[in-house]
Coordinates of C-alpha atoms and ligand atoms in Angstrom, one line a residue:
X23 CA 141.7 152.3 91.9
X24 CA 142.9 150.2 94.7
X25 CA 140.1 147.8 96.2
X26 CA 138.5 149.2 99.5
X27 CA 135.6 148.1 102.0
X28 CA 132.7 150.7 101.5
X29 CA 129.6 150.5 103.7
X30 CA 126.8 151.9 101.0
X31 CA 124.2 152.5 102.5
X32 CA 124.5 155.5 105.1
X33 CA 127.4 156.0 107.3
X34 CA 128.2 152.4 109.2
X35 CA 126.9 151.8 112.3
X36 CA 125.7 148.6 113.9
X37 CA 122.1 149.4 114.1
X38 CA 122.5 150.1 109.9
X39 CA 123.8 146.8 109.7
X40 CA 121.0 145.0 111.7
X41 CA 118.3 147.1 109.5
X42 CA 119.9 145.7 106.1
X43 CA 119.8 141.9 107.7
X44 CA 116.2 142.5 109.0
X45 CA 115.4 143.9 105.9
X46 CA 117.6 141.8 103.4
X47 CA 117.2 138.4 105.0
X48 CA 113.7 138.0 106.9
X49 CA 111.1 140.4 105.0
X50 CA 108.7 138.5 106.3
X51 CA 108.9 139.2 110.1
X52 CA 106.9 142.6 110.8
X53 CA 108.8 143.5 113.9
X54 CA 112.6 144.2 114.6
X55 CA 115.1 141.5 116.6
X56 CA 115.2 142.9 119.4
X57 CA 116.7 141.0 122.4
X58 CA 115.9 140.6 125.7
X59 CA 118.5 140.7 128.2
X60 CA 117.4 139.1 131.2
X61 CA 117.7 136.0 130.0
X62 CA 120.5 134.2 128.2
X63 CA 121.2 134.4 124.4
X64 CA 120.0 131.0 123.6
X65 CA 116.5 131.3 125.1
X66 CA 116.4 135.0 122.5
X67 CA 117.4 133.1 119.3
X68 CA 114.9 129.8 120.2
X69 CA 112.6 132.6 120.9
X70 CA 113.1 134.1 117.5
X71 CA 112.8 130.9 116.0
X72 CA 109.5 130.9 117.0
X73 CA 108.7 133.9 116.1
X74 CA 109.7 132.7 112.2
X75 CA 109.0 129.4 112.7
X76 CA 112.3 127.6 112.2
X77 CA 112.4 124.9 115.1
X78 CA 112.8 121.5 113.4
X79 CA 109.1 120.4 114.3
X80 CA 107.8 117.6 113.0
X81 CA 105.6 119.2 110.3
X82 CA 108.9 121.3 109.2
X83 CA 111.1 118.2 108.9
X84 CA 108.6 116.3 107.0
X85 CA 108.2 119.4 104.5
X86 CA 112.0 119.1 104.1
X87 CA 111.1 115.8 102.9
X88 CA 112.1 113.8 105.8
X89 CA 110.2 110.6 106.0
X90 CA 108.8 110.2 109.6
X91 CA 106.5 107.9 111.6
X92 CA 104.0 110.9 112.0
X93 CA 103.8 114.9 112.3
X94 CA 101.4 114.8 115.5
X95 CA 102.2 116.0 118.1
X96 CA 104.4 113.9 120.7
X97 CA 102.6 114.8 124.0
X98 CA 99.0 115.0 122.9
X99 CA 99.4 113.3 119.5
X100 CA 95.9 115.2 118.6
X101 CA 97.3 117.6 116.6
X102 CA 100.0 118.4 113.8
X103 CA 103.4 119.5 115.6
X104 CA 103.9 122.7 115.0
X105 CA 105.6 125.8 116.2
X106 CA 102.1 127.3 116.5
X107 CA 100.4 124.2 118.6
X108 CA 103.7 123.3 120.2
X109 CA 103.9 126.7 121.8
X110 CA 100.5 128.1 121.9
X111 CA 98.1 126.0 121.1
X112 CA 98.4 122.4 122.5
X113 CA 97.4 121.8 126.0
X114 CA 100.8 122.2 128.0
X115 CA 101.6 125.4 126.6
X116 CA 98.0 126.5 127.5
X117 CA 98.4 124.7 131.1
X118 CA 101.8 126.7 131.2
X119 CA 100.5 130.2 129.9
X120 CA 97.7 130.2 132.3
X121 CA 100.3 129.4 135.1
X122 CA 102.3 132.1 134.7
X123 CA 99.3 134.2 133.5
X124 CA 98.4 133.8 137.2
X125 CA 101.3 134.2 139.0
X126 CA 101.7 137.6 137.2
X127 CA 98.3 138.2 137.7
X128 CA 96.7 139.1 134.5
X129 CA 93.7 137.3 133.1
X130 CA 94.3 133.9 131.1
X131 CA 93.3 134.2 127.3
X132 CA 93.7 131.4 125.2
X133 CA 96.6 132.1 122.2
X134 CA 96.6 130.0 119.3
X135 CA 99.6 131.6 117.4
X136 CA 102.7 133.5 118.3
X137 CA 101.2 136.8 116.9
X138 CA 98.3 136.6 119.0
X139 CA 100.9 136.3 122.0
X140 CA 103.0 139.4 120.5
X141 CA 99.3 141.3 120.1
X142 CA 98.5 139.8 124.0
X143 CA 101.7 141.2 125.4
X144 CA 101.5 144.9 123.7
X145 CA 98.3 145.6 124.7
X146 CA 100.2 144.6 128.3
X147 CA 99.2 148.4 130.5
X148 CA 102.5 147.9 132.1
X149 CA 106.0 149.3 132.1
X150 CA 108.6 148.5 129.5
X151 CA 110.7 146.9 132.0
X152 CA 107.9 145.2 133.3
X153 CA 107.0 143.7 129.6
X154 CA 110.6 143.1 129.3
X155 CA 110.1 140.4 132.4
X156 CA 107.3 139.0 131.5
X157 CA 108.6 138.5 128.2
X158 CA 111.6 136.8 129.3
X159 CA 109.7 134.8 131.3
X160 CA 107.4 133.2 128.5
X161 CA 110.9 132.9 126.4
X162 CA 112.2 130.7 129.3
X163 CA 108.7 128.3 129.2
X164 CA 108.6 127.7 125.3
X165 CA 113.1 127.0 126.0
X166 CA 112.1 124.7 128.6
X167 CA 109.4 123.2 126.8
X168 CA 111.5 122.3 123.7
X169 CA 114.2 121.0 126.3
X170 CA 111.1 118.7 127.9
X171 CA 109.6 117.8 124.8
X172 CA 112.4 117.5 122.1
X173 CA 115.6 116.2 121.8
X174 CA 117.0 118.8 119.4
X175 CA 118.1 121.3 121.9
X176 CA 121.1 121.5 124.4
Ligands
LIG217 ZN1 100.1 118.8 121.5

């Protein structure tokens, strides 16, 4: 039999191939990729890697094995730097949140983890094109944070 390219699974489509990747190559994320188009490509993949936590922070490069001065944090240097304080828990990403929390006008909780910011923004009562918005607009805060803060982005 002649060699030929045979999609297994069901018929091929793209969403099919996105499932088997989801489901193949990061079992550990609960929710789907999904992106959000209102703002540009590479805010949605530094977004989704904060979502799996897999930003070169200092506490990820010095469990590679890196040897570094220190794994605090570089603006408050009070805390470990991790995706989780970088973007949620240390005080410029609470300063930021409760910014924009305001200008949208819903009340200010304090997040401590990206799930507790996925769990903030679905119980959201507002439109899906709404959510969509705010959503890009918190993507654009933790891009512009890392661009502030870092010097491992473009
Ligand atoms: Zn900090």
């Amino acid at each position: 039999m002649q060699d030929r390219w045979v999609w297994s699974k069901c018929e091929f489509s793209v969403a099919s191939a996105r499932r088997l990747i989801d489901d193949q190559r990061m079992p550990y994320v609960s929710t789907k990729t999904r992106w959000v188009t209102v703002v540009s490509i590479k805010v949605n993949v530094h977004a989704w890697k904060v979502k799996i936590d897999r930003l070169p922070t200092r506490i990820n490069i010095s469990r590679r094995g890196m040897d570094i001065d220190s794994i605090l944090c570089l603006s408050c240097n009070a805390a470990v730097e991790s995706v989780s304080h970088v973007f949620f828990s240390c005080h410029i990403a609470r300063d930021v949140f409760r910014l924009i929390s305001n200008w949208w006008d819903y009340d200010y909780i304090e997040l401590s983890l990206y799930e507790d910011w996925f769990v903030w923004l679905l119980n959201l009562r507002i439109s899906s094109n709404h959510k969509k918005l705010i959503k890009g607009v918190c993507f654009i805060s933790w891009w512009y944070r890392t661009k502030a803060s870092f010097s491992w982005v473009d």
